[in-house]
PDB file of C-alpha atoms in Angstrom:
ATOM      1  CA  MET T   1      73.687  11.353 394.771  1.00  0.00           C
ATOM      2  CA  PRO T   2      76.157   9.069 396.057  1.00  0.00           C
ATOM      3  CA  GLY T   3      79.753  10.088 395.145  1.00  0.00           C
ATOM      4  CA  LEU T   4      81.751   7.333 393.173  1.00  0.00           C
ATOM      5  CA  PRO T   5      85.709   6.808 394.081  1.00  0.00           C
ATOM      6  CA  PHE T   6      88.076   8.546 391.866  1.00  0.00           C
ATOM      7  CA  ARG T   7      90.788   6.161 390.387  1.00  0.00           C
ATOM      8  CA  GLY T   8      93.275   6.186 387.431  1.00  0.00           C
ATOM      9  CA  ARG T   9      96.721   8.122 387.209  1.00  0.00           C
ATOM     10  CA  ARG T  10      96.336  11.848 386.041  1.00  0.00           C
ATOM     11  CA  ARG T  11      97.933  13.338 383.506  1.00  0.00           C
ATOM     12  CA  SER T  12      99.915  16.610 383.496  1.00  0.00           C
ATOM     13  CA  GLY T  13      97.620  19.591 384.289  1.00  0.00           C
ATOM     14  CA  ALA T  14      95.159  17.476 386.420  1.00  0.00           C
ATOM     15  CA  ALA T  15      91.893  18.642 387.235  1.00  0.00           C
ATOM     16  CA  THR T  16      91.532  20.633 390.994  1.00  0.00           C
ATOM     17  CA  PRO T  17      89.501  18.792 393.766  1.00  0.00           C
ATOM     18  CA  SER T  18      86.303  20.921 392.779  1.00  0.00           C
ATOM     19  CA  GLU T  19      86.513  19.948 389.121  1.00  0.00           C
ATOM     20  CA  GLU T  20      87.176  16.055 389.751  1.00  0.00           C
ATOM     21  CA  THR T  21      83.847  16.421 391.973  1.00  0.00           C
ATOM     22  CA  ARG T  22      82.106  17.376 389.348  1.00  0.00           C
ATOM     23  CA  ALA T  23      83.155  14.847 386.981  1.00  0.00           C
ATOM     24  CA  ILE T  24      82.578  12.335 389.584  1.00  0.00           C
ATOM     25  CA  VAL T  25      78.959  13.714 389.541  1.00  0.00           C
ATOM     26  CA  ALA T  26      78.433  14.283 385.688  1.00  0.00           C
ATOM     27  CA  GLY T  27      79.652  10.195 385.325  1.00  0.00           C
ATOM     28  CA  ALA T  28      77.284   9.027 387.862  1.00  0.00           C
ATOM     29  CA  ALA T  29      74.683  11.541 386.167  1.00  0.00           C
ATOM     30  CA  SER T  30      75.425  10.066 383.011  1.00  0.00           C
ATOM     31  CA  ALA T  31      75.357   6.481 383.867  1.00  0.00           C
ATOM     32  CA  ALA T  32      71.703   6.821 385.629  1.00  0.00           C
ATOM     33  CA  ALA T  33      70.740   8.493 382.526  1.00  0.00           C
ATOM     34  CA  ALA T  34      71.793   6.182 380.260  1.00  0.00           C
ATOM     35  CA  GLU T  35      68.778   3.799 378.788  1.00  0.00           C
ATOM     36  CA  VAL T  36      69.867   0.612 378.406  1.00  0.00           C
ATOM     37  CA  ASP T  37      68.065  -1.686 375.365  1.00  0.00           C
ATOM     38  CA  PRO T  38      67.308  -5.352 375.654  1.00  0.00           C
ATOM     39  CA  VAL T  39      70.527  -7.448 375.534  1.00  0.00           C
ATOM     40  CA  PRO T  40      71.242  -8.743 371.677  1.00  0.00           C
ATOM     41  CA  THR T  41      69.300 -11.725 370.874  1.00  0.00           C
ATOM     42  CA  VAL T  42      72.595 -13.419 370.050  1.00  0.00           C
ATOM     43  CA  VAL T  43      74.622 -13.518 372.916  1.00  0.00           C
ATOM     44  CA  ALA T  44      78.395 -14.078 372.834  1.00  0.00           C
ATOM     45  CA  ASP T  45      79.681 -12.006 376.152  1.00  0.00           C
ATOM     46  CA  ARG T  46      77.761 -10.211 378.560  1.00  0.00           C
ATOM     47  CA  THR T  47      80.914  -8.512 380.148  1.00  0.00           C
ATOM     48  CA  ALA T  48      82.327  -7.089 377.148  1.00  0.00           C
ATOM     49  CA  ALA T  49      81.063  -3.548 375.432  1.00  0.00           C
ATOM     50  CA  ALA T  50      82.710  -0.746 373.181  1.00  0.00           C
ATOM     51  CA  PHE T  51      82.334   2.778 374.006  1.00  0.00           C
ATOM     52  CA  PHE T  52      82.619   5.632 371.302  1.00  0.00           C
ATOM     53  CA  ASP T  53      83.059   9.099 371.074  1.00  0.00           C
ATOM     54  CA  VAL T  54      80.890  10.743 369.038  1.00  0.00           C
ATOM     55  CA  ASP T  55      82.322  13.891 367.364  1.00  0.00           C
ATOM     56  CA  ASN T  56      85.027  13.039 364.538  1.00  0.00           C
ATOM     57  CA  THR T  57      84.730   9.012 365.837  1.00  0.00           C
ATOM     58  CA  MET T  58      81.586   8.417 365.000  1.00  0.00           C
ATOM     59  CA  MET T  59      80.457  11.496 363.015  1.00  0.00           C
ATOM     60  CA  MET T  60      82.078  14.034 360.460  1.00  0.00           C
ATOM     61  CA  GLY T  61      82.421  17.365 362.778  1.00  0.00           C
ATOM     62  CA  ALA T  62      80.926  18.489 365.880  1.00  0.00           C
ATOM     63  CA  SER T  63      77.635  17.224 366.750  1.00  0.00           C
ATOM     64  CA  LEU T  64      76.474  19.758 369.063  1.00  0.00           C
ATOM     65  CA  PHE T  65      77.322  22.393 365.971  1.00  0.00           C
ATOM     66  CA  TRP T  66      75.263  20.570 363.509  1.00  0.00           C
ATOM     67  CA  PHE T  67      72.578  20.585 366.346  1.00  0.00           C
ATOM     68  CA  ALA T  68      72.572  24.196 366.794  1.00  0.00           C
ATOM     69  CA  ARG T  69      72.669  24.905 363.366  1.00  0.00           C
ATOM     70  CA  GLY T  70      68.937  22.611 363.076  1.00  0.00           C
ATOM     71  CA  LEU T  71      67.793  25.054 365.846  1.00  0.00           C
ATOM     72  CA  ALA T  72      69.211  28.389 364.184  1.00  0.00           C
ATOM     73  CA  SER T  73      67.108  27.058 361.469  1.00  0.00           C
ATOM     74  CA  ARG T  74      64.012  27.136 363.734  1.00  0.00           C
ATOM     75  CA  LYS T  75      64.866  30.406 365.107  1.00  0.00           C
ATOM     76  CA  TYR T  76      66.328  29.206 368.487  1.00  0.00           C
ATOM     77  CA  LEU T  77      69.161  30.751 367.321  1.00  0.00           C
ATOM     78  CA  THR T  78      70.719  33.807 365.606  1.00  0.00           C
ATOM     79  CA  SER T  79      73.350  33.562 362.493  1.00  0.00           C
ATOM     80  CA  ARG T  80      75.496  35.295 365.099  1.00  0.00           C
ATOM     81  CA  ASP T  81      75.187  32.386 367.980  1.00  0.00           C
ATOM     82  CA  ILE T  82      76.281  29.840 365.213  1.00  0.00           C
ATOM     83  CA  ALA T  83      79.333  32.062 364.190  1.00  0.00           C
ATOM     84  CA  ARG T  84      80.185  32.520 367.723  1.00  0.00           C
ATOM     85  CA  PHE T  85      79.914  28.898 368.821  1.00  0.00           C
ATOM     86  CA  ALA T  86      81.788  27.844 365.527  1.00  0.00           C
ATOM     87  CA  TRP T  87      84.656  29.980 366.568  1.00  0.00           C
ATOM     88  CA  GLN T  88      84.786  28.520 369.427  1.00  0.00           C
ATOM     89  CA  GLN T  89      84.441  25.048 368.763  1.00  0.00           C
ATOM     90  CA  ALA T  90      87.444  25.782 365.835  1.00  0.00           C
ATOM     91  CA  LYS T  91      89.467  27.140 368.296  1.00  0.00           C
ATOM     92  CA  PHE T  92      89.030  24.386 370.731  1.00  0.00           C
ATOM     93  CA  ARG T  93      89.406  21.717 367.890  1.00  0.00           C
ATOM     94  CA  VAL T  94      92.730  23.412 366.463  1.00  0.00           C
ATOM     95  CA  ALA T  95      94.538  24.004 370.202  1.00  0.00           C
ATOM     96  CA  GLY T  96      93.992  20.263 371.112  1.00  0.00           C
ATOM     97  CA  ASN T  97      93.443  21.005 374.786  1.00  0.00           C
ATOM     98  CA  GLU T  98      91.001  23.429 376.862  1.00  0.00           C
ATOM     99  CA  SER T  99      91.465  25.972 379.471  1.00  0.00           C
ATOM    100  CA  ALA T 100      89.112  26.510 382.472  1.00  0.00           C
ATOM    101  CA  GLY T 101      87.990  29.681 380.409  1.00  0.00           C
ATOM    102  CA  ASP T 102      87.231  27.880 377.304  1.00  0.00           C
ATOM    103  CA  MET T 103      85.150  25.191 378.762  1.00  0.00           C
ATOM    104  CA  LEU T 104      82.723  27.647 380.980  1.00  0.00           C
ATOM    105  CA  THR T 105      82.198  29.268 377.875  1.00  0.00           C
ATOM    106  CA  ILE T 106      81.319  26.031 375.818  1.00  0.00           C
ATOM    107  CA  ARG T 107      79.390  25.139 378.690  1.00  0.00           C
ATOM    108  CA  GLU T 108      77.365  28.668 378.796  1.00  0.00           C
ATOM    109  CA  THR T 109      76.698  28.349 375.362  1.00  0.00           C
ATOM    110  CA  ALA T 110      75.542  24.925 375.088  1.00  0.00           C
ATOM    111  CA  LEU T 111      73.133  25.741 378.627  1.00  0.00           C
ATOM    112  CA  ALA T 112      71.839  28.727 376.521  1.00  0.00           C
ATOM    113  CA  PHE T 113      70.350  26.357 373.790  1.00  0.00           C
ATOM    114  CA  VAL T 114      67.931  24.733 375.940  1.00  0.00           C
ATOM    115  CA  ALA T 115      67.503  27.107 379.183  1.00  0.00           C
ATOM    116  CA  GLY T 116      63.631  27.117 379.848  1.00  0.00           C
ATOM    117  CA  ARG T 117      62.345  24.913 376.849  1.00  0.00           C
ATOM    118  CA  GLU T 118      60.401  21.562 377.289  1.00  0.00           C
ATOM    119  CA  VAL T 119      62.380  18.364 376.959  1.00  0.00           C
ATOM    120  CA  SER T 120      60.089  17.233 374.461  1.00  0.00           C
ATOM    121  CA  GLU T 121      60.351  20.321 372.400  1.00  0.00           C
ATOM    122  CA  ILE T 122      64.235  19.735 372.299  1.00  0.00           C
ATOM    123  CA  VAL T 123      63.725  16.084 371.654  1.00  0.00           C
ATOM    124  CA  ASP T 124      61.567  16.808 368.870  1.00  0.00           C
ATOM    125  CA  ALA T 125      63.585  18.662 367.044  1.00  0.00           C
ATOM    126  CA  GLY T 126      66.721  16.641 367.664  1.00  0.00           C
ATOM    127  CA  GLU T 127      65.110  13.831 365.918  1.00  0.00           C
ATOM    128  CA  GLU T 128      64.561  16.249 362.855  1.00  0.00           C
ATOM    129  CA  ILE T 129      67.925  17.441 362.903  1.00  0.00           C
ATOM    130  CA  TYR T 130      69.373  14.112 362.858  1.00  0.00           C
ATOM    131  CA  ASP T 131      67.853  13.019 359.587  1.00  0.00           C
ATOM    132  CA  GLU T 132      68.229  16.580 358.123  1.00  0.00           C
ATOM    133  CA  LEU T 133      71.885  17.252 359.106  1.00  0.00           C
ATOM    134  CA  MET T 134      73.673  14.521 360.766  1.00  0.00           C
ATOM    135  CA  ALA T 135      72.304  11.583 359.456  1.00  0.00           C
ATOM    136  CA  ASP T 136      74.716  11.924 356.608  1.00  0.00           C
ATOM    137  CA  ARG T 137      77.631  12.532 358.505  1.00  0.00           C
ATOM    138  CA  ILE T 138      78.097   9.244 359.891  1.00  0.00           C
ATOM    139  CA  TRP T 139      81.615   7.598 359.335  1.00  0.00           C
ATOM    140  CA  SER T 140      80.552   4.422 357.671  1.00  0.00           C
ATOM    141  CA  GLY T 141      83.903   2.823 358.894  1.00  0.00           C
ATOM    142  CA  THR T 142      83.339   3.924 362.222  1.00  0.00           C
ATOM    143  CA  ARG T 143      79.362   2.456 362.248  1.00  0.00           C
ATOM    144  CA  ASN T 144      80.990  -1.039 360.710  1.00  0.00           C
ATOM    145  CA  LEU T 145      83.489  -1.058 363.812  1.00  0.00           C
ATOM    146  CA  ALA T 146      80.332  -0.669 365.855  1.00  0.00           C
ATOM    147  CA  GLN T 147      78.520  -3.182 364.096  1.00  0.00           C
ATOM    148  CA  GLN T 148      81.159  -5.820 364.596  1.00  0.00           C
ATOM    149  CA  HIS T 149      80.795  -5.973 368.316  1.00  0.00           C
ATOM    150  CA  LEU T 150      76.815  -6.056 368.211  1.00  0.00           C
ATOM    151  CA  ASP T 151      77.307  -9.109 365.887  1.00  0.00           C
ATOM    152  CA  ALA T 152      79.476 -10.280 368.571  1.00  0.00           C
ATOM    153  CA  GLY T 153      76.911 -10.159 371.099  1.00  0.00           C
ATOM    154  CA  GLN T 154      78.387  -7.372 372.524  1.00  0.00           C
ATOM    155  CA  ARG T 155      76.276  -3.696 373.651  1.00  0.00           C
ATOM    156  CA  VAL T 156      77.475  -0.366 372.247  1.00  0.00           C
ATOM    157  CA  TRP T 157      77.475   2.984 373.866  1.00  0.00           C
ATOM    158  CA  LEU T 158      78.449   6.602 372.828  1.00  0.00           C
ATOM    159  CA  VAL T 159      80.148   8.786 375.228  1.00  0.00           C
ATOM    160  CA  THR T 160      80.100  12.216 373.981  1.00  0.00           C
ATOM    161  CA  ALA T 161      79.782  15.867 375.554  1.00  0.00           C
ATOM    162  CA  THR T 162      76.510  16.317 373.558  1.00  0.00           C
ATOM    163  CA  PRO T 163      73.398  16.562 375.572  1.00  0.00           C
ATOM    164  CA  VAL T 164      72.231  13.096 376.657  1.00  0.00           C
ATOM    165  CA  GLU T 165      69.286  13.639 374.723  1.00  0.00           C
ATOM    166  CA  LEU T 166      70.335  14.116 371.723  1.00  0.00           C
ATOM    167  CA  ALA T 167      73.375  11.546 372.310  1.00  0.00           C
ATOM    168  CA  ARG T 168      70.114   9.042 372.830  1.00  0.00           C
ATOM    169  CA  ILE T 169      68.516  10.004 369.164  1.00  0.00           C
ATOM    170  CA  ILE T 170      72.246   9.292 367.419  1.00  0.00           C
ATOM    171  CA  ALA T 171      72.541   5.887 369.205  1.00  0.00           C
ATOM    172  CA  HIS T 172      68.798   4.445 368.501  1.00  0.00           C
ATOM    173  CA  ARG T 173      69.085   5.547 364.964  1.00  0.00           C
ATOM    174  CA  LEU T 174      72.744   3.503 364.544  1.00  0.00           C
ATOM    175  CA  GLY T 175      70.873   0.687 366.548  1.00  0.00           C
ATOM    176  CA  LEU T 176      73.621   0.781 369.251  1.00  0.00           C
ATOM    177  CA  THR T 177      72.636   0.234 372.775  1.00  0.00           C
ATOM    178  CA  GLY T 178      72.343   3.412 374.415  1.00  0.00           C
ATOM    179  CA  ALA T 179      74.619   6.759 375.166  1.00  0.00           C
ATOM    180  CA  LEU T 180      75.908   8.568 377.907  1.00  0.00           C
ATOM    181  CA  GLY T 181      76.039  12.602 377.310  1.00  0.00           C
ATOM    182  CA  THR T 182      76.015  15.564 379.244  1.00  0.00           C
ATOM    183  CA  VAL T 183      73.103  15.813 381.807  1.00  0.00           C
ATOM    184  CA  SER T 184      71.394  18.764 382.114  1.00  0.00           C
ATOM    185  CA  GLU T 185      68.942  19.799 384.610  1.00  0.00           C
ATOM    186  CA  VAL T 186      65.490  19.472 384.379  1.00  0.00           C
ATOM    187  CA  VAL T 187      62.431  20.765 386.569  1.00  0.00           C
ATOM    188  CA  GLU T 188      58.503  20.070 385.778  1.00  0.00           C
ATOM    189  CA  GLY T 189      59.751  18.837 382.288  1.00  0.00           C
ATOM    190  CA  ARG T 190      61.897  22.212 381.715  1.00  0.00           C
ATOM    191  CA  TYR T 191      65.464  22.720 381.287  1.00  0.00           C
ATOM    192  CA  THR T 192      66.667  24.905 383.906  1.00  0.00           C
ATOM    193  CA  GLY T 193      70.037  26.271 382.191  1.00  0.00           C
ATOM    194  CA  ARG T 194      72.326  24.296 384.743  1.00  0.00           C
ATOM    195  CA  LEU T 195      74.406  20.812 384.350  1.00  0.00           C
ATOM    196  CA  VAL T 196      74.387  18.302 386.842  1.00  0.00           C
ATOM    197  CA  GLY T 197      77.931  17.735 387.589  1.00  0.00           C
ATOM    198  CA  GLU T 198      79.853  19.064 384.479  1.00  0.00           C
ATOM    199  CA  LEU T 199      80.509  18.632 380.535  1.00  0.00           C
ATOM    200  CA  MET T 200      80.743  14.596 379.662  1.00  0.00           C
ATOM    201  CA  HIS T 201      84.506  15.661 378.797  1.00  0.00           C
ATOM    202  CA  GLY T 202      87.768  14.070 379.726  1.00  0.00           C
ATOM    203  CA  GLU T 203      87.850  12.667 383.390  1.00  0.00           C
ATOM    204  CA  ALA T 204      84.184  12.863 383.270  1.00  0.00           C
ATOM    205  CA  LYS T 205      83.633  10.270 380.464  1.00  0.00           C
ATOM    206  CA  ALA T 206      85.844   7.855 382.287  1.00  0.00           C
ATOM    207  CA  GLU T 207      83.686   8.267 385.327  1.00  0.00           C
ATOM    208  CA  ALA T 208      80.549   7.617 383.368  1.00  0.00           C
ATOM    209  CA  VAL T 209      82.024   4.859 381.489  1.00  0.00           C
ATOM    210  CA  ARG T 210      83.202   3.195 385.101  1.00  0.00           C
ATOM    211  CA  ALA T 211      79.614   3.766 386.924  1.00  0.00           C
ATOM    212  CA  LEU T 212      78.044   1.894 383.736  1.00  0.00           C
ATOM    213  CA  ALA T 213      80.387  -0.649 383.934  1.00  0.00           C
ATOM    214  CA  GLU T 214      79.696  -1.536 387.799  1.00  0.00           C
ATOM    215  CA  ARG T 215      75.941  -1.083 386.952  1.00  0.00           C
ATOM    216  CA  GLU T 216      75.976  -3.669 384.253  1.00  0.00           C
ATOM    217  CA  GLY T 217      78.483  -6.201 385.506  1.00  0.00           C
ATOM    218  CA  LEU T 218      80.926  -5.084 382.590  1.00  0.00           C
ATOM    219  CA  ASP T 219      84.672  -6.147 382.933  1.00  0.00           C
ATOM    220  CA  LEU T 220      86.871  -3.009 381.890  1.00  0.00           C
ATOM    221  CA  ALA T 221      89.941  -5.132 381.106  1.00  0.00           C
ATOM    222  CA  ARG T 222      87.697  -6.652 378.251  1.00  0.00           C
ATOM    223  CA  CYS T 223      85.911  -3.682 376.743  1.00  0.00           C
ATOM    224  CA  THR T 224      86.972  -1.702 373.800  1.00  0.00           C
ATOM    225  CA  ALA T 225      86.905   1.995 373.600  1.00  0.00           C
ATOM    226  CA  TYR T 226      87.242   4.316 370.684  1.00  0.00           C
ATOM    227  CA  SER T 227      87.947   8.226 370.347  1.00  0.00           C
ATOM    228  CA  ASP T 228      89.550  10.468 367.896  1.00  0.00           C
ATOM    229  CA  SER T 229      91.219  12.948 370.530  1.00  0.00           C
ATOM    230  CA  ALA T 230      93.732  12.804 373.626  1.00  0.00           C
ATOM    231  CA  ASN T 231      90.950  14.616 375.703  1.00  0.00           C
ATOM    232  CA  ASP T 232      89.761  11.161 376.113  1.00  0.00           C
ATOM    233  CA  LEU T 233      92.734   9.266 376.840  1.00  0.00           C
ATOM    234  CA  PRO T 234      91.000   8.928 380.506  1.00  0.00           C
ATOM    235  CA  MET T 235      88.548   6.908 378.808  1.00  0.00           C
ATOM    236  CA  LEU T 236      90.957   5.120 376.313  1.00  0.00           C
ATOM    237  CA  SER T 237      93.118   4.380 379.379  1.00  0.00           C
ATOM    238  CA  LEU T 238      90.118   2.747 381.284  1.00  0.00           C
ATOM    239  CA  THR T 239      89.605  -0.385 379.006  1.00  0.00           C
ATOM    240  CA  GLY T 240      91.427  -3.071 378.266  1.00  0.00           C
ATOM    241  CA  THR T 241      91.785  -2.074 374.369  1.00  0.00           C
ATOM    242  CA  ALA T 242      92.020   1.500 373.096  1.00  0.00           C
ATOM    243  CA  ILE T 243      91.467   2.251 369.285  1.00  0.00           C
ATOM    244  CA  ALA T 244      92.523   5.679 367.939  1.00  0.00           C
ATOM    245  CA  VAL T 245      89.932   6.675 365.237  1.00  0.00           C
ATOM    246  CA  ASN T 246      90.552   9.708 363.076  1.00  0.00           C
ATOM    247  CA  PRO T 247      93.188  10.898 365.930  1.00  0.00           C
ATOM    248  CA  ASP T 248      94.855  14.188 366.394  1.00  0.00           C
ATOM    249  CA  THR T 249      98.030  14.843 366.696  1.00  0.00           C
ATOM    250  CA  GLU T 250      98.898  14.228 370.227  1.00  0.00           C
ATOM    251  CA  LEU T 251      96.544  11.040 370.356  1.00  0.00           C
ATOM    252  CA  ARG T 252      98.349   9.371 367.152  1.00  0.00           C
ATOM    253  CA  ALA T 253     101.417   9.756 369.279  1.00  0.00           C
ATOM    254  CA  VAL T 254     100.354   8.669 372.010  1.00  0.00           C
ATOM    255  CA  ALA T 255      98.655   5.523 370.205  1.00  0.00           C
ATOM    256  CA  ARG T 256     101.789   4.865 368.799  1.00  0.00           C
ATOM    257  CA  SER T 257     104.080   4.990 371.856  1.00  0.00           C
ATOM    258  CA  ARG T 258     101.073   2.577 373.276  1.00  0.00           C
ATOM    259  CA  GLY T 259     100.955  -0.087 370.617  1.00  0.00           C
ATOM    260  CA  TRP T 260      96.960   0.887 370.330  1.00  0.00           C
ATOM    261  CA  THR T 261      95.393   0.246 366.744  1.00  0.00           C
ATOM    262  CA  ILE T 262      94.640   3.684 364.593  1.00  0.00           C
ATOM    263  CA  ARG T 263      91.265   3.741 362.418  1.00  0.00           C
ATOM    264  CA  ASP T 264      91.720   6.866 359.934  1.00  0.00           C
ATOM    265  CA  PHE T 265      89.034   7.095 357.567  1.00  0.00           C
ATOM    266  CA  ARG T 266      89.568  10.641 356.332  1.00  0.00           C
ATOM    267  CA  THR T 267      90.471  11.313 352.804  1.00  0.00           C
ATOM    268  CA  GLY T 268      93.149  13.545 351.931  1.00  0.00           C
ATOM    269  CA  ARG T 269      96.704  13.162 352.682  1.00  0.00           C
ATOM    270  CA  LYS T 270      97.109  16.131 354.976  1.00  0.00           C
ATOM    271  CA  ALA T 271      93.862  15.260 357.221  1.00  0.00           C
ATOM    272  CA  ALA T 272      95.775  11.867 357.558  1.00  0.00           C
ATOM    273  CA  ARG T 273      98.884  13.255 358.252  1.00  0.00           C
ATOM    274  CA  ILE T 274      97.878  15.517 360.928  1.00  0.00           C
ATOM    275  CA  GLY T 275      94.143  15.373 361.937  1.00  0.00           C
ATOM    276  CA  VAL T 276      92.562  18.511 360.128  1.00  0.00           C
ATOM    277  CA  PRO T 277      89.794  19.319 362.847  1.00  0.00           C
ATOM    278  CA  THR T 278      86.308  18.280 360.775  1.00  0.00           C
ATOM    279  CA  VAL T 279      84.375  21.272 362.500  1.00  0.00           C
ATOM    280  CA  VAL T 280      86.167  24.184 360.550  1.00  0.00           C
ATOM    281  CA  GLY T 281      85.026  22.373 357.780  1.00  0.00           C
ATOM    282  CA  ALA T 282      81.368  22.174 358.847  1.00  0.00           C
ATOM    283  CA  ALA T 283      81.645  26.011 359.976  1.00  0.00           C
ATOM    284  CA  LEU T 284      82.604  26.307 356.109  1.00  0.00           C
ATOM    285  CA  THR T 285      80.015  24.358 354.544  1.00  0.00           C
ATOM    286  CA  GLY T 286      77.607  25.722 357.250  1.00  0.00           C
ATOM    287  CA  GLY T 287      77.347  29.086 355.649  1.00  0.00           C
ATOM    288  CA  VAL T 288      79.000  30.831 358.620  1.00  0.00           C
ATOM    289  CA  VAL T 289      82.514  31.076 357.339  1.00  0.00           C
ATOM    290  CA  GLY T 290      81.673  35.034 356.549  1.00  0.00           C
ATOM    291  CA  SER T 291      81.132  35.543 360.194  1.00  0.00           C
ATOM    292  CA  ALA T 292      83.876  33.725 361.635  1.00  0.00           C
ATOM    293  CA  ILE T 293      86.574  35.314 359.397  1.00  0.00           C
ATOM    294  CA  ALA T 294      85.119  38.685 360.760  1.00  0.00           C
ATOM    295  CA  LEU T 295      85.308  37.824 364.199  1.00  0.00           C
ATOM    296  CA  ARG T 296      88.555  36.176 363.936  1.00  0.00           C
ATOM    297  CA  ARG T 297      90.289  39.551 362.194  1.00  0.00           C
ATOM    298  CA  ARG T 298      88.548  41.634 365.126  1.00  0.00           C
ATOM    299  CA  ARG T 299      90.438  39.423 367.771  1.00  0.00           C
ATOM    300  CA  PHE T 300      93.535  39.313 365.866  1.00  0.00           C
ATOM    301  CA  PRO T 301      94.537  42.238 363.870  1.00  0.00           C
TER     302      PRO T 301
END
């Protein structure tokens, strides 16, 4: 797969060259895997589009957590797996950033969900899991923002670290154009347990958007990006308009300093003020809080 030029200024703690390469490969793979629906019948602008993060932006909580919970109910995973994953995700969200070790753990856990399974099997399960656990967790306010772009004849893509197969399901159910997600290697219709490049995260999201824009003839200066997390600053900084939705503390501060619009659809004064990670609430309602607390006590006596 041909490499894509890496552009844009980096934040402190920039990725190493090898991480940059994986981000570029992941972005190119995600863009190549993106299914593109026909341009809307009401076409106002073919060069403008919108890009939405999923977790805590379009959906309450982490889509991969709900996917894992659905797989557990189908005996793909154990309750111990879910408790461990919930704690990893909660720590990730509370910290607001990730170390290389954290991302490696999340990546390996995600791959364990599907390794050796047929793609069609996981897609069928994903359709069911969306209906059971995700449909009611879509933020209506964010969904309305996406619809405004569609009504203007603009295309709308989800951009997420969740597997591209699940991302496509969410996009199609919401009537969006398509999705950019993490691409897993597939051989003879089965997942190998390896990723193509890296998780669709951070710089990889920006690379995916850049690659898709080049393929689809989009003018990024006329596009809009939405996210809740400072981890998505590479993507948010890439487009002409950036909007912080349910922002974490760091993104809220950056948005204010840069004059970006902030939209908060959460309830409760505390959540509105500091951006409480909704994945923690997901872990509680998921019935795994006991295991998660026990795990925390063992780690932090």
